[in-house]
C-alpha positions as a Python dict, from the first residue, in 0.01 Angstrom:
ca = {
    (1, 'M'): (0, 0, 0),
    (2, 'F'): (344, 107, -115),
    (3, 'D'): (434, 471, -175),
    (4, 'L'): (630, 462, -501),
    (5, 'S'): (634, 838, -552),
    (6, 'L'): (1011, 853, -489),
    (7, 'Y'): (1098, 549, -700),
    (8, 'K'): (1313, 608, -1007),
    (9, 'P'): (1389, 323, -1249),
    (10, 'T'): (1758, 241, -1289),
    (11, 'Y'): (1946, 281, -1615),
    (12, 'V'): (1931, -96, -1667),
    (13, 'E'): (1554, -107, -1603),
    (14, 'N'): (1501, 171, -1859),
    (15, 'W'): (1725, -6, -2109),
    (16, 'I'): (1542, -339, -2069),
    (17, 'E'): (1208, -160, -2106),
    (18, 'E'): (1330, -2, -2431),
    (19, 'V'): (1450, -340, -2562),
    (20, 'Y'): (1118, -503, -2474),
    (21, 'Q'): (914, -227, -2639),
    (22, 'A'): (1131, -224, -2952),
    (23, 'N'): (1069, -598, -2987),
    (24, 'G'): (694, -596, -2927),
    (25, 'I'): (705, -720, -2569),
    (26, 'L'): (435, -493, -2436),
    (27, 'T'): (215, -697, -2202),
    (28, 'P'): (266, -974, -1947),
    (29, 'A'): (130, -1218, -2207),
    (30, 'D'): (431, -1128, -2428),
    (31, 'M'): (677, -1230, -2154),
    (32, 'D'): (748, -1576, -2295),
    (33, 'I'): (1086, -1717, -2194),
    (34, 'E'): (1173, -1830, -2546),
    (35, 'R'): (1069, -1493, -2693),
    (36, 'I'): (1278, -1296, -2445),
    (37, 'A'): (1570, -1533, -2504),
    (38, 'E'): (1546, -1465, -2877),
    (39, 'V'): (1541, -1088, -2823),
    (40, 'F'): (1861, -1095, -2616),
    (41, 'G'): (2033, -1349, -2843),
    (42, 'E'): (2050, -1621, -2586),
    (43, 'K'): (1973, -1988, -2567),
    (44, 'V'): (1776, -2161, -2291),
    (45, 'V'): (1863, -2519, -2198),
    (46, 'D'): (1702, -2754, -1945),
    (47, 'T'): (1942, -2912, -1699),
    (48, 'K'): (1941, -3138, -1393),
    (49, 'A'): (2176, -2891, -1224),
    (50, 'K'): (2086, -2572, -1041),
    (51, 'S'): (1980, -2289, -1275),
    (52, 'H'): (2271, -2072, -1391),
    (53, 'V'): (2401, -1863, -1681),
    (54, 'R'): (2720, -1889, -1887),
    (55, 'W'): (2848, -1648, -2150),
    (56, 'E'): (3144, -1577, -2372),
    (57, 'D'): (3305, -1244, -2289),
    (58, 'D'): (3358, -1138, -2649),
    (59, 'E'): (3198, -923, -2917),
    (60, 'D'): (2931, -1186, -2993),
    (61, 'N'): (2785, -1170, -2640),
    (62, 'F'): (2653, -1526, -2679),
    (63, 'F'): (2511, -1671, -2361),
    (64, 'V'): (2314, -1970, -2238),
    (65, 'I'): (2073, -1984, -1948),
    (66, 'F'): (2049, -2329, -1794),
    (67, 'L'): (1717, -2386, -1614),
    (68, 'N'): (1663, -2670, -1371),
    (69, 'K'): (1407, -2892, -1540),
    (70, 'A'): (1261, -3013, -1208),
    (71, 'L'): (1124, -2666, -1130),
    (72, 'D'): (758, -2574, -1175),
    (73, 'E'): (675, -2311, -1439),
    (74, 'L'): (663, -2016, -1199),
    (75, 'S'): (1000, -2107, -1048),
    (76, 'K'): (1151, -2152, -1396),
    (77, 'R'): (1030, -1805, -1494),
    (78, 'S'): (1174, -1660, -1174),
    (79, 'D'): (1509, -1833, -1229),
    (80, 'F'): (1513, -1727, -1596),
    (81, 'H'): (1470, -1359, -1514),
    (82, 'H'): (1719, -1383, -1228),
    (83, 'E'): (1983, -1536, -1456),
    (84, 'L'): (1904, -1287, -1733),
    (85, 'C'): (1978, -1005, -1488),
    (86, 'H'): (2329, -1142, -1430),
    (87, 'F'): (2397, -1109, -1799),
    (88, 'T'): (2222, -776, -1860),
    (89, 'T'): (2386, -601, -1565),
    (90, 'C'): (2726, -721, -1684),
    (91, 'R'): (2642, -588, -2030),
    (92, 'E'): (2488, -261, -1914),
    (93, 'P'): (2484, -22, -2212),
    (94, 'G'): (2763, 231, -2188),
    (95, 'K'): (2946, 24, -1926),
    (96, 'D'): (3295, -87, -2013),
    (97, 'T'): (3322, -453, -1908),
}
């Protein structure tokens, strides 16, 4: 068993939690890729290539997550959240990028 008594969520983790709660993402069942994509204003596209993210570095913050279509559902979800973290950590609230 892990002792998490000293763990403190990061600023980004708290921010993502606030975004999820404000948009009704409250349980694991709410963690649908398309729903989360909608909340963050992104688009998800299947690709034959390795999963990756691309975004425009402008005021619109538009971005696209490309997910390898050969992956099983669990791997797609893992890749999706991994790629989302690239974008969210670059767009950390209060951070000048």
